[in-house]
XYZ file of C-alpha atoms in Angstrom:
721
model
C 11.615 -9.933 -29.396
C 13.990 -6.788 -29.776
C 11.080 -4.636 -28.763
C 10.476 -6.694 -25.587
C 13.983 -6.427 -24.618
C 13.743 -2.631 -24.602
C 11.158 -2.799 -21.953
C 12.070 -2.984 -18.422
C 10.224 -5.733 -16.533
C 12.309 -5.779 -13.247
C 10.383 -5.236 -9.935
C 9.264 -2.840 -8.972
C 7.785 -1.782 -12.186
C 9.049 1.551 -13.482
C 7.459 1.783 -16.923
C 4.456 4.316 -16.446
C 2.428 2.641 -19.169
C 2.619 -0.709 -17.409
C 2.024 0.761 -14.046
C -1.072 2.667 -15.114
C -2.442 -0.392 -17.045
C -1.962 -2.573 -13.962
C -3.846 -0.075 -11.740
C -6.753 0.250 -14.074
C -7.139 -3.410 -14.445
C -7.235 -3.640 -10.701
C -9.779 -1.015 -10.356
C -11.799 -2.926 -13.004
C -11.578 -6.465 -11.809
C -11.045 -6.172 -7.851
C -14.732 -5.053 -7.085
C -15.996 -7.638 -9.428
C -14.083 -10.423 -7.967
C -14.641 -9.439 -4.309
C -18.325 -8.915 -4.728
C -18.731 -12.264 -5.818
C -17.496 -13.552 -2.535
C -19.580 -10.991 -0.759
C -16.646 -8.688 0.321
C -17.262 -4.957 -0.008
C -15.387 -3.696 -3.051
C -13.529 -1.168 -0.919
C -11.928 -4.007 0.973
C -11.052 -5.655 -2.300
C -9.164 -2.513 -3.472
C -7.177 -2.125 -0.204
C -6.288 -5.834 -0.260
C -5.177 -5.457 -3.905
C -2.963 -2.520 -2.932
C -1.428 -4.647 -0.155
C -0.742 -7.475 -2.707
C 0.863 -5.389 -5.376
C 2.653 -2.952 -2.950
C 6.141 -2.961 -1.525
C 5.316 -5.187 1.363
C 3.492 -7.696 -0.840
C 4.839 -8.785 -4.385
C 6.572 -5.451 -4.752
C 5.022 -4.827 -8.194
C 4.667 -1.091 -7.495
C 6.406 1.435 -5.187
C 4.376 3.891 -3.188
C 6.008 6.680 -4.925
C 5.118 10.356 -5.396
C 2.523 9.555 -7.949
C 0.651 6.988 -5.941
C 0.801 9.392 -2.995
C -0.485 12.257 -5.232
C -3.527 10.330 -6.612
C -4.155 8.851 -3.120
C -4.444 12.353 -1.687
C -6.645 13.447 -4.429
C -8.865 10.456 -3.837
C -9.153 11.253 -0.104
C -9.881 14.990 -0.882
C -12.553 13.793 -3.318
C -14.227 11.654 -0.634
C -14.480 14.447 1.727
C -15.662 16.838 -1.108
C -18.403 14.506 -2.290
C -19.516 14.025 1.312
C -20.046 17.830 1.700
C -21.619 18.019 -1.722
C -24.048 15.388 -1.302
C -25.141 16.340 2.208
C -28.822 17.603 2.654
C -28.195 21.104 3.893
C -31.757 21.349 5.606
C -31.177 18.021 7.325
C -27.673 19.129 8.215
C -29.120 22.394 9.771
C -31.695 20.506 11.703
C -29.234 17.965 12.996
C -26.428 20.338 13.550
C -26.849 20.148 17.404
C -26.878 16.265 17.198
C -23.793 16.477 14.987
C -22.126 18.522 17.580
C -23.043 16.046 20.368
C -21.936 13.042 18.338
C -18.669 14.927 17.508
C -17.957 15.470 21.178
C -18.803 11.985 22.012
C -16.719 10.453 19.296
C -13.741 12.612 20.327
C -13.977 12.682 24.208
C -14.632 8.999 24.733
C -11.851 7.638 22.351
C -9.235 10.124 23.592
C -10.151 9.399 27.185
C -10.089 5.680 26.856
C -7.234 5.660 24.609
C -4.875 7.995 26.623
C -5.509 5.953 29.811
C -4.918 2.501 28.033
C -1.736 3.763 26.337
C -0.274 5.300 29.491
C -1.051 2.410 31.675
C -0.846 -0.678 29.382
C 1.913 0.461 27.041
C 3.951 2.489 29.488
C 4.127 5.559 27.099
C 4.439 9.126 28.254
C 1.427 11.358 28.625
C 2.298 13.469 25.480
C 2.631 10.283 23.318
C -0.458 8.793 25.006
C -2.718 11.823 24.236
C -1.200 11.788 20.642
C -2.019 8.107 20.008
C -5.434 8.752 21.527
C -6.070 11.466 18.975
C -5.695 8.710 16.364
C -8.616 6.948 17.999
C -10.612 9.885 18.082
C -10.239 10.725 14.341
C -11.820 8.801 11.659
C -12.312 8.693 7.751
C -15.552 8.440 5.922
C -14.017 5.581 3.949
C -17.294 3.700 3.592
C -19.268 6.744 2.447
C -19.222 5.762 -1.177
C -20.986 2.593 -0.182
C -24.045 4.588 1.404
C -23.930 6.925 -1.552
C -24.274 3.903 -4.089
C -27.516 2.688 -2.143
C -28.995 6.368 -2.298
C -29.053 7.102 1.404
C -26.344 9.672 1.645
C -29.002 12.278 2.601
C -30.578 10.405 5.566
C -30.348 11.585 9.221
C -27.656 9.250 10.304
C -25.295 9.808 7.535
C -25.711 13.714 7.709
C -25.228 13.495 11.543
C -22.073 11.362 11.143
C -20.619 13.673 8.469
C -20.925 16.623 10.757
C -19.490 14.863 13.670
C -16.447 13.785 11.546
C -15.512 17.271 10.816
C -15.750 18.169 14.604
C -13.744 15.213 15.758
C -11.138 15.415 13.098
C -10.650 19.138 13.879
C -10.109 18.544 17.514
C -7.828 15.611 16.898
C -5.706 17.704 14.548
C -5.651 20.534 17.170
C -4.379 17.884 19.724
C -1.703 16.917 17.207
C -0.636 20.666 16.903
C -0.584 21.106 20.642
C 1.436 17.973 21.320
C 3.888 18.503 18.560
C 4.319 22.128 19.582
C 4.910 20.956 23.328
C 7.521 18.597 22.110
C 9.369 21.112 19.975
C 8.727 23.926 22.438
C 6.794 26.110 20.028
C 3.511 26.432 21.913
C 2.957 30.127 22.863
C -0.115 32.244 23.278
C 0.574 33.674 19.898
C 0.439 30.291 18.234
C -3.211 29.782 19.264
C -4.099 33.425 18.382
C -2.698 32.949 14.980
C -4.420 29.757 14.361
C -7.713 31.055 15.474
C -7.497 34.209 13.302
C -6.347 32.082 10.183
C -9.095 29.601 10.816
C -11.789 32.455 10.898
C -10.380 33.954 7.717
C -10.283 30.637 6.033
C -13.919 30.012 6.881
C -15.038 33.431 5.770
C -13.400 32.834 2.461
C -15.045 29.515 1.916
C -18.603 30.466 2.846
C -18.705 33.972 1.579
C -16.333 34.318 -1.343
C -16.597 30.884 -2.784
C -20.365 31.228 -3.409
C -20.142 34.559 -5.011
C -17.518 33.284 -7.444
C -19.489 30.047 -8.134
C -22.785 31.986 -8.907
C -20.922 34.164 -11.270
C -19.201 31.211 -12.972
C -22.228 29.105 -13.515
C -24.301 32.136 -14.830
C -21.530 32.962 -17.301
C -20.265 29.582 -18.490
C -22.432 26.708 -19.729
C -19.682 24.379 -21.069
C -19.840 21.175 -19.091
C -15.929 20.511 -19.245
C -15.456 24.073 -18.003
C -17.804 23.615 -15.076
C -16.377 20.295 -13.988
C -12.693 21.905 -14.034
C -13.939 24.826 -12.156
C -15.417 22.784 -9.342
C -12.246 20.663 -9.081
C -10.003 23.811 -8.899
C -12.256 25.326 -6.236
C -12.050 21.994 -4.166
C -8.323 21.974 -4.180
C -8.142 25.781 -3.567
C -10.282 24.986 -0.541
C -7.929 22.263 0.544
C -4.760 24.478 0.033
C -6.374 27.333 2.046
C -7.059 24.977 4.911
C -3.390 24.013 4.988
C -2.511 27.684 4.935
C -4.718 28.249 7.840
C -2.957 25.441 9.784
C -5.757 22.903 9.327
C -5.814 19.652 7.361
C -6.591 19.622 3.790
C -9.595 17.300 4.166
C -11.375 19.887 6.215
C -11.055 22.414 3.315
C -12.246 19.864 0.826
C -15.367 19.058 2.939
C -16.203 22.904 3.579
C -15.718 23.519 -0.130
C -18.342 20.800 -0.893
C -20.689 22.584 1.544
C -20.211 25.904 -0.024
C -20.787 24.628 -3.532
C -23.596 22.313 -2.554
C -26.607 24.270 -3.581
C -24.892 25.117 -6.912
C -24.672 21.426 -7.960
C -28.115 19.871 -7.811
C -28.288 16.174 -6.864
C -29.787 15.069 -10.315
C -27.757 17.406 -12.477
C -25.275 16.243 -15.223
C -22.482 18.077 -13.400
C -22.987 15.856 -10.273
C -23.173 12.778 -12.308
C -19.641 13.612 -13.783
C -18.275 14.436 -10.364
C -19.473 11.029 -8.950
C -18.377 9.226 -12.092
C -14.774 10.411 -12.181
C -14.494 10.015 -8.357
C -15.851 6.491 -8.241
C -14.084 5.303 -11.447
C -10.630 6.779 -10.728
C -9.595 8.972 -7.800
C -11.340 7.045 -4.884
C -10.075 3.608 -6.062
C -6.530 5.175 -6.421
C -6.868 6.264 -2.697
C -7.947 2.869 -1.546
C -5.106 1.112 -3.341
C -2.657 3.588 -1.819
C -3.890 2.713 1.705
C -3.366 -0.991 0.968
C 0.285 -0.288 -0.143
C 0.935 0.925 3.346
C -0.045 -2.364 5.072
C 3.099 -4.648 6.156
C 1.957 -7.901 7.585
C 5.557 -8.738 8.319
C 5.332 -6.773 11.626
C 3.125 -9.554 12.824
C 6.284 -11.909 12.881
C 8.846 -9.234 14.257
C 8.015 -9.703 17.993
C 5.204 -8.964 20.340
C 5.716 -5.059 20.542
C 3.865 -4.125 17.312
C 1.106 -6.931 17.954
C 0.534 -5.558 21.463
C 0.248 -1.989 20.300
C -1.949 -2.951 17.289
C -4.299 -5.078 19.491
C -4.750 -2.240 22.166
C -5.224 0.377 19.372
C -7.713 -1.751 17.500
C -9.856 -2.813 20.499
C -9.864 0.622 22.003
C -10.576 2.333 18.616
C -13.542 0.086 17.759
C -14.996 -0.057 21.298
C -14.781 3.695 21.693
C -16.478 4.370 18.430
C -19.285 1.826 19.192
C -19.730 3.551 22.741
C -20.038 7.011 21.071
C -22.595 5.657 18.462
C -24.585 3.999 21.341
C -24.664 7.089 23.420
C -25.644 9.141 20.411
C -28.518 6.748 19.686
C -29.897 6.823 23.303
C -29.499 10.652 23.517
C -31.660 11.224 20.426
C -33.817 8.127 20.348
C -32.336 6.860 17.174
C -33.067 3.297 15.689
C -30.754 0.480 15.901
C -29.968 0.633 12.133
C -29.198 4.376 12.484
C -26.783 3.397 15.320
C -25.019 0.784 13.144
C -24.677 3.226 10.275
C -23.005 5.832 12.567
C -20.746 3.281 14.053
C -19.790 1.760 10.645
C -19.138 5.302 9.049
C -17.135 6.478 12.030
C -15.027 3.458 12.884
C -12.476 3.452 9.766
C -9.314 5.176 10.244
C -7.146 6.459 7.147
C -6.783 10.303 6.483
C -6.286 12.121 9.800
C -4.894 9.052 11.492
C -2.187 8.628 8.935
C -1.319 12.329 9.162
C -0.983 12.108 12.863
C 1.055 8.877 12.989
C 3.453 10.144 10.232
C 3.988 13.516 11.788
C 4.481 11.941 15.170
C 7.012 9.456 13.748
C 9.019 12.138 12.101
C 9.372 14.189 15.329
C 12.734 13.626 17.183
C 12.721 14.233 20.757
C 16.168 13.008 21.688
C 18.799 10.425 21.129
C 19.899 7.153 22.771
C 23.286 6.494 24.089
C 24.263 4.929 20.781
C 23.115 7.947 18.850
C 19.936 6.393 17.482
C 16.959 8.947 17.337
C 14.171 8.791 19.893
C 10.837 9.429 18.124
C 7.644 10.718 19.649
C 5.853 7.802 18.100
C 8.154 4.611 17.436
C 7.921 2.166 14.869
C 5.784 -0.258 16.976
C 3.166 2.573 16.961
C 3.562 3.080 13.178
C 3.097 -0.621 12.401
C 0.289 -0.955 14.856
C -1.546 1.966 13.257
C -1.338 0.285 9.818
C -2.890 -2.820 11.228
C -5.542 -0.834 13.033
C -6.254 0.861 9.775
C -6.776 -2.412 8.007
C -9.085 -3.851 10.580
C -11.295 -0.795 11.223
C -11.627 -0.335 7.454
C -12.688 -3.918 7.059
C -15.225 -3.500 9.934
C -16.393 -0.271 8.591
C -17.025 -1.457 5.007
C -18.996 -4.719 6.091
C -21.174 -2.827 8.697
C -21.897 0.070 6.207
C -22.722 -2.208 3.423
C -25.136 -4.448 5.477
C -26.850 -1.497 7.223
C -27.007 0.451 3.857
C -29.043 -2.487 2.264
C -31.482 -2.591 5.127
C -31.899 1.295 5.233
C -32.347 1.566 1.535
C -35.135 -1.079 1.710
C -36.739 0.723 4.555
C -36.489 4.126 2.724
C -38.106 2.406 -0.414
C -41.093 1.084 1.542
C -41.463 4.320 3.685
C -41.429 6.442 0.477
C -43.796 4.278 -1.416
C -46.443 6.871 -1.204
C -44.142 9.546 -2.291
C -43.071 7.734 -5.256
C -46.450 7.783 -6.985
C -45.843 5.786 -10.172
C -49.184 6.971 -11.631
C -47.597 10.381 -12.071
C -46.246 11.275 -15.584
C -44.537 14.503 -16.677
C -44.651 16.019 -20.179
C -42.185 18.702 -21.223
C -43.218 20.677 -24.270
C -40.141 21.890 -26.171
C -40.327 24.716 -28.529
C -37.116 26.621 -28.544
C -33.576 25.093 -28.722
C -32.107 27.611 -26.281
C -34.366 26.585 -23.369
C -34.270 22.729 -23.753
C -31.573 22.275 -20.838
C -33.463 24.480 -18.434
C -36.784 22.753 -19.133
C -35.286 19.335 -18.936
C -33.631 20.032 -15.743
C -36.713 21.497 -14.121
C -38.911 18.668 -15.573
C -36.683 16.065 -13.999
C -36.913 17.848 -10.604
C -40.827 17.394 -10.930
C -40.277 13.644 -10.685
C -41.414 11.981 -7.415
C -38.620 11.081 -5.023
C -37.491 7.406 -5.482
C -39.753 7.046 -8.514
C -39.252 5.615 -11.956
C -42.102 7.804 -13.272
C -41.560 8.391 -16.884
C -40.698 11.949 -18.299
C -41.734 12.591 -21.982
C -40.132 15.388 -24.095
C -42.600 16.644 -26.784
C -42.106 18.711 -29.902
C -45.112 19.617 -32.117
C -44.160 20.053 -35.792
C -46.851 22.090 -37.510
C -48.006 21.044 -40.993
C -48.036 24.608 -42.044
C -44.384 25.253 -41.557
C -41.423 24.308 -43.748
C -41.354 20.473 -43.262
C -37.588 19.847 -43.844
C -36.442 22.805 -41.602
C -38.914 22.072 -38.817
C -38.033 18.184 -38.814
C -34.251 19.121 -38.568
C -34.879 21.458 -35.546
C -37.216 19.041 -33.908
C -34.670 16.171 -34.224
C -31.808 18.445 -32.803
C -33.983 19.345 -29.811
C -35.002 15.866 -29.140
C -31.266 14.730 -29.258
C -30.273 17.467 -26.986
C -32.948 16.605 -24.430
C -32.166 12.835 -24.540
C -28.402 13.422 -24.232
C -28.816 16.080 -21.495
C -31.118 13.629 -19.467
C -28.807 10.704 -19.977
C -25.878 12.855 -18.472
C -27.897 12.644 -15.206
C -28.526 9.059 -15.506
C -32.221 9.726 -16.131
C -34.347 8.629 -19.131
C -36.466 11.039 -21.263
C -38.920 9.450 -23.704
C -38.862 11.705 -26.965
C -41.963 12.300 -28.774
C -42.309 14.185 -32.058
C -45.956 14.977 -33.251
C -47.285 16.277 -36.611
C -50.315 18.296 -36.111
C -51.941 21.392 -37.890
C -52.599 23.101 -34.533
C -49.663 22.973 -31.912
C -52.148 23.175 -28.959
C -54.196 20.559 -30.221
C -51.175 18.302 -30.477
C -50.163 18.861 -26.872
C -53.640 18.260 -25.724
C -54.054 14.954 -27.470
C -50.657 13.849 -26.131
C -51.805 14.653 -22.707
C -54.857 12.331 -23.015
C -53.005 9.539 -24.966
C -50.134 9.330 -22.443
C -52.311 9.992 -19.248
C -50.123 12.852 -18.300
C -50.448 14.481 -14.783
C -48.027 17.419 -15.040
C -47.388 19.578 -18.156
C -44.326 21.871 -18.235
C -44.153 24.404 -21.134
C -41.821 27.428 -21.615
C -43.099 31.024 -21.891
C -43.129 31.915 -25.649
C -40.530 34.264 -26.871
C -42.823 37.274 -27.785
C -44.549 37.595 -24.475
C -46.017 40.967 -23.584
C -48.671 42.380 -21.481
C -51.201 42.203 -24.434
C -50.018 38.626 -25.571
C -48.491 37.171 -22.449
C -49.179 33.408 -22.419
C -49.830 33.092 -26.096
C -52.710 31.325 -27.843
C -51.127 27.815 -27.439
C -50.982 28.061 -23.668
C -54.338 29.827 -23.396
C -56.032 27.066 -25.382
C -54.270 24.341 -23.318
C -55.365 25.850 -20.087
C -58.896 25.983 -21.329
C -59.208 22.531 -22.670
C -57.137 20.508 -19.984
C -57.486 19.659 -16.296
C -53.862 18.653 -15.537
C -51.377 20.624 -13.647
C -49.486 23.185 -15.764
C -46.157 24.831 -15.137
C -45.291 27.724 -17.343
C -41.620 28.374 -16.904
C -39.578 31.514 -17.879
C -35.854 30.795 -17.200
C -33.740 33.846 -16.887
C -30.654 32.227 -15.169
C -29.593 28.658 -14.377
C -31.690 27.154 -11.769
C -28.664 26.257 -9.605
C -27.707 29.800 -9.245
C -31.029 30.887 -7.497
C -31.182 31.485 -3.885
C -34.828 31.305 -2.871
C -38.379 30.745 -4.019
C -40.911 33.367 -3.452
C -44.362 31.534 -3.836
C -47.397 33.818 -4.059
C -50.544 31.855 -3.791
C -54.033 32.822 -4.928
C -56.919 33.200 -2.643
C -58.836 30.035 -1.779
C -56.135 27.905 -3.515
C -56.510 25.249 -0.752
C -60.088 24.447 -2.230
C -58.706 23.328 -5.645
C -58.443 19.561 -6.250
C -54.733 19.900 -7.117
C -53.787 21.822 -4.039
C -51.774 18.900 -2.181
C -50.333 17.847 -5.533
C -48.590 21.170 -6.517
C -47.692 21.721 -2.867
C -45.826 18.427 -2.819
C -44.119 19.236 -6.154
C -42.968 22.529 -4.937
C -41.479 21.385 -1.724
C -39.727 18.620 -3.388
C -38.135 21.015 -6.107
C -36.912 23.208 -3.165
C -35.546 20.265 -1.302
C -33.734 18.773 -4.343
C -32.327 22.284 -5.241
C -31.629 23.286 -1.555
C -33.709 26.378 -1.916
C -35.754 28.041 0.871
C -39.479 29.003 0.177
C -41.067 32.266 1.291
C -44.946 31.736 0.941
C -47.231 34.592 0.570
C -50.867 33.554 0.925
C -54.071 34.094 2.973
C -54.298 32.970 6.529
C -56.559 29.940 5.590
C -54.246 28.895 2.662
C -51.201 29.072 5.077
C -52.847 26.908 7.702
C -53.778 24.244 5.127
C -50.228 24.285 3.751
C -48.827 23.922 7.178
C -50.956 20.962 7.804
C -49.610 19.351 4.594
C -46.138 20.195 5.702
C -46.669 18.248 8.968
C -47.939 15.336 6.936
C -45.126 15.317 4.474
C -42.415 15.996 6.984
C -40.258 17.465 4.080
C -36.981 19.061 5.288
C -37.386 22.416 3.628
C -36.749 25.828 5.114
C -40.121 27.699 4.820
C -41.367 31.111 6.050
C -45.007 32.204 6.001
C -46.533 35.610 5.302
C -50.147 36.568 5.025
C -51.080 38.144 1.768
C -54.428 38.720 0.213
C -54.507 42.032 -1.457
C -53.623 41.147 -4.967
C -54.230 44.792 -6.155
C -51.023 45.435 -4.245
C -49.038 42.847 -6.144
C -46.278 45.315 -6.986
C -45.014 44.944 -3.492
C -43.082 41.907 -4.846
C -41.017 44.016 -7.070
C -39.369 44.982 -3.799
C -39.621 41.626 -2.183
C -38.218 39.639 -4.961
C -34.502 39.984 -5.334
C -32.090 39.458 -8.261
C -31.509 35.591 -7.626
C -34.959 34.668 -6.488
C -37.506 32.519 -8.356
C -41.074 33.921 -8.601
C -43.549 31.143 -8.148
C -47.053 32.327 -8.808
C -50.009 29.689 -7.948
C -52.745 31.107 -10.371
C -55.957 29.638 -11.463
C -58.063 28.861 -14.489
C -60.951 31.174 -15.125
C -64.169 30.131 -13.517
C -62.403 28.019 -10.978
C -62.929 28.532 -7.197
C -59.644 30.117 -6.650
C -60.061 32.476 -9.636
C -60.060 36.249 -8.982
C -60.171 39.101 -11.468
C -57.014 40.457 -10.342
C -55.144 37.686 -11.833
C -55.808 39.307 -15.246
C -53.348 41.927 -14.353
C -50.461 39.432 -14.038
C -49.295 39.791 -17.456
C -49.013 43.495 -17.073
C -47.044 43.199 -13.839
C -44.799 40.462 -14.938
C -43.857 41.982 -18.402
C -43.187 45.533 -16.869
C -41.802 44.979 -13.530
C -40.066 41.471 -13.565
C -38.464 41.254 -16.971
C -35.275 39.895 -15.458
C -36.757 37.601 -13.048
C -37.170 33.805 -13.399
C -40.713 32.749 -12.731
C -43.096 29.986 -12.924
C -46.811 30.355 -13.312
C -48.651 27.199 -11.966
C -52.254 26.107 -12.847
C -53.514 23.518 -10.511
C -55.090 20.384 -11.474
C -58.888 20.495 -11.875
C -61.821 18.054 -11.759
C -62.267 16.673 -15.386
C -65.663 16.160 -16.804
C -66.800 12.635 -15.994
C -64.187 12.268 -13.324
C -65.651 10.642 -10.095
C -65.346 12.607 -6.878
C -63.630 9.740 -5.181
C -60.802 9.782 -7.672
C -59.677 13.203 -6.562
C -56.703 13.097 -4.197
C -57.628 16.305 -2.311
C -60.760 18.554 -2.248
C -62.494 20.623 0.295
C -65.711 19.081 1.507
C -67.741 22.228 1.043
C -66.430 22.471 -2.452
C -67.408 19.003 -3.197
C -71.043 19.603 -1.830
C -71.344 22.656 -4.026
C -70.218 20.899 -7.150
C -72.663 18.092 -6.445
C -75.461 20.401 -5.968
C -74.608 22.378 -9.282
C -74.370 19.101 -11.239
C -77.844 18.054 -9.903
C -79.343 21.375 -10.664
C -77.912 21.198 -14.203
C -79.340 17.755 -14.592
C -82.853 18.862 -13.440
C -82.633 21.841 -15.877
C -81.746 19.636 -18.683
C -84.729 17.191 -17.869
C -87.158 20.128 -17.656
C -85.982 21.557 -20.934
C -86.521 18.126 -22.725
C -89.969 17.960 -21.191
C -90.669 21.473 -22.393
C -89.535 20.594 -25.934
C -91.570 17.399 -25.793
C -94.890 19.141 -24.772
C -94.217 21.944 -27.359
C -93.982 19.435 -30.187
């Protein structure tokens, strides 16, 4: 009892341990409770903040610590939005984003300024400032779309781009109106803002990538990588404020700059999402709830009238903007609803505008009371608008996300080929993480296809030592995959011959794709090694041989050199889909070098798959001039060579020179040699996914000829006996 007497339980709570415990329990139980009654967890956290806040039961004050973590949460939301965006989809829809951004700015600010001026009788500067709050919006419900795995679809990407445009324009209106109210607006003001903004953008998009590439090449520690990313985000937010912009703009642009360095399926991305969803973002939502004061509803009609007009105009104008965007680009009704849902919530920029406007004094009354640019009715009305718009946004996005996720799953059913199985052969501890990362990228999109990690323990080696090394490699592989929320099935096999062990595993597990690393002692005389040579000779599956020189996320481009007649191989469509999926998931562009016929077939496949990847095409057929790629392939490029097994239709004798070229002219280049899937003996022609008709006829004729020859030989032996 004496100990309890020393603890201060008076309200609001001041003990940091109790405060932190209370917030954590809210973060834990509020989503569970509200999900049971079909209320989005975001609304549950906002309502929880309202209940415990100074206008509820006054359990907690909205002090500097709450404001700090809330600001971090808002920055985190904008950062993850930039980080998870599909850059190719973003580039493709940049004009649509611009149009939507203008729609969602001009319509709310036009309707809002007129409504405030004529209905509420405010001045034009105040009317335009309030209308800028209608124009701005916050991606509050973005975590919902992200949880359903649709953060990279067109409507989400388009809305994110439009968010940045409308928020920048709204904040420029804020700067202009405040400057006019204070008498600070001059030509030098706009000139300074323009120059500082250009300098800020140059630092973000040119300097940040250089620093990030150097850091990820140099440091592999996961904790250091996470801290580095967090530091770069807040540096970007700080630089935005130095440039006269809002910090959320800096956070989003930092996310775009770091996008290609943090693959969507990487352990680092999983850590970023985990910390944000578990801590920072819930803190932000609770801090928003603590702003809401329902007592203003009973303090007269002023705040209610302002809140009603702000809410109706705010929601209606955003719906009109979404509707016009839908009609302009022939989007579906679900895409329109997603755009409306994401763009209707107001929190970040809206709060910044109303608080700045509330703190600007433009005069005094006769009694000496200050006259504010935005009065208390506007402040309270804004808080009510925030609650209502956040509620509508969360419900609309959750319902639409469920429908779009189901549609994506059905549409991507062909892409997610569950019959595909990937086997990663591990031989060296130092290449485990690179091989696992690349192997997980080989998985079909939206697929639960299993990925196996194999280590062969030779009976001829020291058994205790090899078992220990094999266990460490398997543990490392499983842990690394688990950090990405993926599952790798470990297989340790004992065999006198390593190649036989891999071959038998391919057959036993019905593997479709094999990934192996290039052996340590590769040179021009013994490049692939006896293990890989035997595997290629005795298997028909797709084989990737990977030599990682630098982390995959630090690469800039894939240079794919395709052998002649590759389009006639049975595995042509399969490896092409794999390569484009790798490029999409890693954010890399592809430069193809192939014959005209092969390029034409790849372009047809590209149209069928409709994969958003930046691809360039260049004719190349003279493999005797392969050394031209020593100039074409840059330091941070991945050289991807589509080769062929000897005796196959796309084999050419120049491929025998590849070991010499790669050993002597590309020693510091990451490369992948791919050997396409072949027709296995006894395999029916109808079972092959893709095969050229002329090749099929040739194979059939050859098989028939061989059969006749065997029959004649048996008849000859019989007559001779």
